């Protein structure tokens, strides 16, 4: 499985990621919500292992936002909070399971395996807009059955647009997704990226510029200027 581990304690994060890798999993490690958001927009995961109390916010708030965007990836929370009220709040916010610190690494592996099996059948893996398919599992894009060769930033951008098909996506959201929160790309790099993606998507056009607002991915009729 491919897993995202979000934990701000470096020693615990390294220990968790190391054990998961030792069992054959691919693991991305992050220490804050801003970086996690960038990774979630760029990659498809089989499970999340998340801390709640983070330096730049609440992990549960972030999970709620991901759920609202249709990201159903199973989530295991690592937490020092063991109150019933906290667990109820978490389950209502989209948490699949809890592991209270300190914990056994053997129990961690068992719980990760359980939520991974549970989520395999429910996590949406293909986003569709007209005849365009964005396969998150294979990281492959097809239009009319033909595979389109996209670079990593192009794929991340297309995933963002496809997840919000029919809605305008602002430039600052694209920059955060493709370059990282708080970063500013080189002059016109975002416009160059948009132009490259539009060219690769081909005709009839699906990607439209909404002046003063951002960009929109939608059915061909809606995408014509």
Short mmCIF file of C-alpha atoms in Angstrom, two decimals:
data_model
loop_
_atom_site.label_atom_id
_atom_site.label_comp_id
_atom_site.label_asym_id
_atom_site.label_seq_id
_atom_site.Cartn_x
_atom_site.Cartn_y
_atom_site.Cartn_z
CA UNK A 1 0.00 0.00 0.00
CA UNK A 2 0.98 3.63 -0.40
CA UNK A 3 0.63 5.51 2.89
CA UNK A 4 0.88 9.10 4.07
CA UNK A 5 2.24 9.53 7.60
CA UNK A 6 1.55 12.96 9.13
CA UNK A 7 3.26 13.34 12.52
CA UNK A 8 5.19 16.34 13.85
CA UNK A 9 7.33 14.36 16.33
CA UNK A 10 10.35 13.42 14.22
CA UNK A 11 11.38 10.34 16.20
CA UNK A 12 7.87 8.87 16.24
CA UNK A 13 7.33 9.69 12.57
CA UNK A 14 10.59 7.96 11.63
CA UNK A 15 9.75 4.90 13.74
CA UNK A 16 6.26 4.54 12.25
CA UNK A 17 7.45 5.07 8.69
CA UNK A 18 10.36 2.68 9.18
CA UNK A 19 8.13 -0.12 10.45
CA UNK A 20 5.65 0.40 7.60
CA UNK A 21 8.44 0.32 5.01
CA UNK A 22 9.87 -2.82 6.59
CA UNK A 23 6.52 -4.48 5.84
CA UNK A 24 6.71 -3.51 2.17
CA UNK A 25 4.63 -0.33 2.16
CA UNK A 26 5.52 2.84 0.26
CA UNK A 27 5.49 5.74 2.73
CA UNK A 28 5.53 9.52 2.40
CA UNK A 29 6.43 11.32 5.64
CA UNK A 30 5.30 14.88 6.44
CA UNK A 31 5.42 16.99 9.59
CA UNK A 32 2.77 19.65 9.00
CA UNK A 33 -0.63 20.19 7.40
CA UNK A 34 0.58 22.45 4.60
CA UNK A 35 2.92 19.77 3.28
CA UNK A 36 0.29 17.08 3.79
CA UNK A 37 -2.20 19.08 1.72
CA UNK A 38 0.30 19.32 -1.14
CA UNK A 39 0.93 15.55 -1.04
CA UNK A 40 -2.77 14.68 -0.86
CA UNK A 41 -3.43 16.83 -3.93
CA UNK A 42 -0.53 15.21 -5.80
CA UNK A 43 -0.87 11.51 -4.97
CA UNK A 44 -3.46 8.82 -4.31
CA UNK A 45 -3.05 6.95 -1.03
CA UNK A 46 -4.40 3.67 0.31
CA UNK A 47 -4.42 4.93 3.91
CA UNK A 48 -3.54 7.93 6.05
CA UNK A 49 -1.76 7.71 9.42
CA UNK A 50 -2.38 11.10 11.02
CA UNK A 51 -1.59 13.01 14.19
CA UNK A 52 -4.24 15.41 15.41
CA UNK A 53 -2.28 18.12 17.21
CA UNK A 54 0.03 19.71 14.63
CA UNK A 55 2.06 22.95 14.59
CA UNK A 56 -0.08 24.55 11.88
CA UNK A 57 -3.52 23.24 12.77
CA UNK A 58 -5.80 20.35 13.66
CA UNK A 59 -5.42 17.09 11.76
CA UNK A 60 -9.12 16.33 12.20
CA UNK A 61 -10.10 19.63 10.59
CA UNK A 62 -7.91 18.77 7.60
CA UNK A 63 -9.47 15.31 7.33
CA UNK A 64 -12.96 16.82 7.36
CA UNK A 65 -11.95 19.08 4.47
CA UNK A 66 -10.57 16.13 2.51
CA UNK A 67 -13.77 14.19 3.09
CA UNK A 68 -15.80 17.15 1.81
CA UNK A 69 -13.69 17.05 -1.38
CA UNK A 70 -14.60 13.40 -1.89
CA UNK A 71 -11.33 11.89 -0.63
CA UNK A 72 -12.43 8.67 1.06
CA UNK A 73 -8.97 7.29 1.90
CA UNK A 74 -9.17 5.43 5.26
CA UNK A 75 -7.57 7.33 8.14
CA UNK A 76 -5.93 6.04 11.33
CA UNK A 77 -5.38 8.74 13.95
CA UNK A 78 -2.46 8.64 16.38
CA UNK A 79 -3.55 10.63 19.40
CA UNK A 80 -2.88 11.30 23.05
CA UNK A 81 -6.59 12.03 23.54
CA UNK A 82 -8.46 9.01 24.84
CA UNK A 83 -11.73 10.62 25.95
CA UNK A 84 -14.93 9.12 24.55
CA UNK A 85 -16.03 12.58 23.39
CA UNK A 86 -12.85 12.99 21.31
CA UNK A 87 -13.38 9.62 19.65
CA UNK A 88 -17.02 10.39 18.83
CA UNK A 89 -15.97 13.76 17.38
CA UNK A 90 -13.31 12.04 15.30
CA UNK A 91 -15.56 9.33 13.92
CA UNK A 92 -18.10 12.00 12.96
CA UNK A 93 -15.31 13.84 11.13
CA UNK A 94 -14.28 10.86 9.02
CA UNK A 95 -11.76 9.00 11.18
CA UNK A 96 -11.78 5.22 10.59
CA UNK A 97 -9.75 4.11 13.60
CA UNK A 98 -7.79 5.43 16.59
CA UNK A 99 -4.52 4.41 18.18
CA UNK A 100 -3.72 6.04 21.53
CA UNK A 101 -0.11 7.04 22.28
CA UNK A 102 2.03 5.32 23.41
CA UNK A 103 1.24 2.27 21.29
CA UNK A 104 2.72 -1.01 20.14
CA UNK A 105 4.16 -1.09 16.62
CA UNK A 106 2.59 -4.52 16.18
CA UNK A 107 -0.83 -3.04 16.91
CA UNK A 108 -0.10 -0.19 14.51
CA UNK A 109 0.63 -2.68 11.72
CA UNK A 110 -2.55 -4.64 12.47
CA UNK A 111 -4.73 -1.52 12.41
CA UNK A 112 -3.14 -0.13 9.24
CA UNK A 113 -3.71 -3.47 7.52
CA UNK A 114 -7.33 -3.54 8.65
CA UNK A 115 -8.24 -0.05 7.43
CA UNK A 116 -6.32 -0.62 4.20
CA UNK A 117 -8.36 -3.73 3.41
CA UNK A 118 -11.55 -1.92 4.37
CA UNK A 119 -10.81 1.05 2.15
CA UNK A 120 -9.61 -0.81 -0.92
CA UNK A 121 -13.14 -1.42 -2.14
CA UNK A 122 -14.51 2.05 -1.45
CA UNK A 123 -11.81 4.57 -2.39
CA UNK A 124 -12.67 6.14 -5.73
CA UNK A 125 -9.70 5.66 -8.04
CA UNK A 126 -10.82 7.21 -11.34
CA UNK A 127 -12.05 10.77 -11.90
CA UNK A 128 -14.08 11.34 -15.09
CA UNK A 129 -14.92 14.49 -17.01
CA UNK A 130 -16.57 13.85 -20.40
CA UNK A 131 -14.26 11.35 -22.17
CA UNK A 132 -11.34 12.19 -19.89
CA UNK A 133 -10.29 9.67 -17.21
CA UNK A 134 -7.81 10.44 -14.43
CA UNK A 135 -6.73 7.13 -12.89
CA UNK A 136 -5.35 7.99 -9.45
CA UNK A 137 -4.22 4.47 -8.65
CA UNK A 138 -2.17 4.02 -11.80
CA UNK A 139 -1.38 7.74 -12.07
CA UNK A 140 -2.51 7.53 -15.67
CA UNK A 141 -4.63 9.89 -17.77
CA UNK A 142 -6.68 8.78 -20.76
CA UNK A 143 -8.84 10.70 -23.18
CA UNK A 144 -11.01 8.74 -25.55
CA UNK A 145 -9.11 5.65 -24.42
CA UNK A 146 -5.73 7.12 -25.43
CA UNK A 147 -3.09 7.53 -22.71
CA UNK A 148 -1.81 11.10 -22.33
CA UNK A 149 1.82 11.50 -21.16
CA UNK A 150 1.73 14.02 -18.31
CA UNK A 151 4.56 15.33 -16.16
CA UNK A 152 4.12 15.15 -12.34
CA UNK A 153 3.02 18.79 -11.98
CA UNK A 154 0.62 18.42 -14.90
CA UNK A 155 -0.92 15.35 -13.27
CA UNK A 156 -1.23 17.12 -9.91
CA UNK A 157 -2.92 20.09 -11.58
CA UNK A 158 -5.30 17.91 -13.55
CA UNK A 159 -6.24 15.92 -10.45
CA UNK A 160 -7.05 19.17 -8.62
CA UNK A 161 -9.19 20.42 -11.51
CA UNK A 162 -10.92 17.05 -12.00
CA UNK A 163 -11.75 16.74 -8.30
CA UNK A 164 -13.54 20.06 -8.62
CA UNK A 165 -14.91 19.66 -12.14
CA UNK A 166 -17.44 22.35 -12.99
CA UNK A 167 -15.99 24.71 -10.36
CA UNK A 168 -13.51 27.54 -10.80
CA UNK A 169 -10.12 26.83 -9.20
CA UNK A 170 -8.20 29.96 -8.22
CA UNK A 171 -4.57 30.57 -9.15
CA UNK A 172 -3.40 30.52 -5.51
CA UNK A 173 -4.91 27.04 -5.10
CA UNK A 174 -3.03 25.82 -8.17
CA UNK A 175 0.23 27.29 -6.87
CA UNK A 176 -0.28 25.64 -3.46
CA UNK A 177 -1.02 22.30 -5.10
CA UNK A 178 1.84 22.27 -7.60
CA UNK A 179 4.57 24.28 -5.86
CA UNK A 180 3.60 24.15 -2.18
CA UNK A 181 1.77 26.38 0.26
CA UNK A 182 3.35 29.84 0.53
CA UNK A 183 5.58 29.31 -2.51
CA UNK A 184 5.66 31.51 -5.59
CA UNK A 185 6.67 29.92 -8.91
CA UNK A 186 9.03 31.56 -11.37
CA UNK A 187 7.52 34.21 -13.62
CA UNK A 188 4.54 32.84 -15.59
CA UNK A 189 5.38 29.24 -14.62
CA UNK A 190 1.76 28.59 -13.65
CA UNK A 191 0.52 29.93 -16.99
CA UNK A 192 3.06 27.77 -18.82
CA UNK A 193 1.83 24.74 -16.85
CA UNK A 194 -1.80 25.48 -17.70
CA UNK A 195 -0.96 25.94 -21.38
CA UNK A 196 0.96 22.66 -21.49
CA UNK A 197 -1.90 20.76 -19.87
CA UNK A 198 -4.48 22.35 -22.16
CA UNK A 199 -2.42 21.37 -25.19
CA UNK A 200 -2.06 17.77 -24.03
CA UNK A 201 -5.77 17.41 -23.27
CA UNK A 202 -6.54 18.24 -26.91
CA UNK A 203 -9.90 18.97 -28.55
CA UNK A 204 -12.71 19.56 -27.95
CA UNK A 205 -11.38 21.74 -25.12
CA UNK A 206 -12.17 20.87 -21.51
CA UNK A 207 -10.05 23.49 -19.76
CA UNK A 208 -11.14 27.12 -19.76
CA UNK A 209 -9.70 30.33 -18.33
CA UNK A 210 -12.20 32.34 -16.28
CA UNK A 211 -10.83 35.88 -16.35
CA UNK A 212 -10.09 37.32 -12.95
CA UNK A 213 -11.14 34.11 -11.19
CA UNK A 214 -9.08 31.08 -12.22
CA UNK A 215 -9.53 27.95 -14.31
CA UNK A 216 -12.38 25.55 -14.95
CA UNK A 217 -12.44 21.92 -16.12
CA UNK A 218 -15.83 20.90 -17.48
CA UNK A 219 -17.78 19.30 -20.32
CA UNK A 220 -16.70 20.50 -23.80
CA UNK A 221 -19.64 22.89 -24.31
CA UNK A 222 -18.86 24.65 -21.04
CA UNK A 223 -15.16 24.83 -21.86
CA UNK A 224 -15.49 26.78 -25.10
CA UNK A 225 -14.51 30.44 -24.82
#
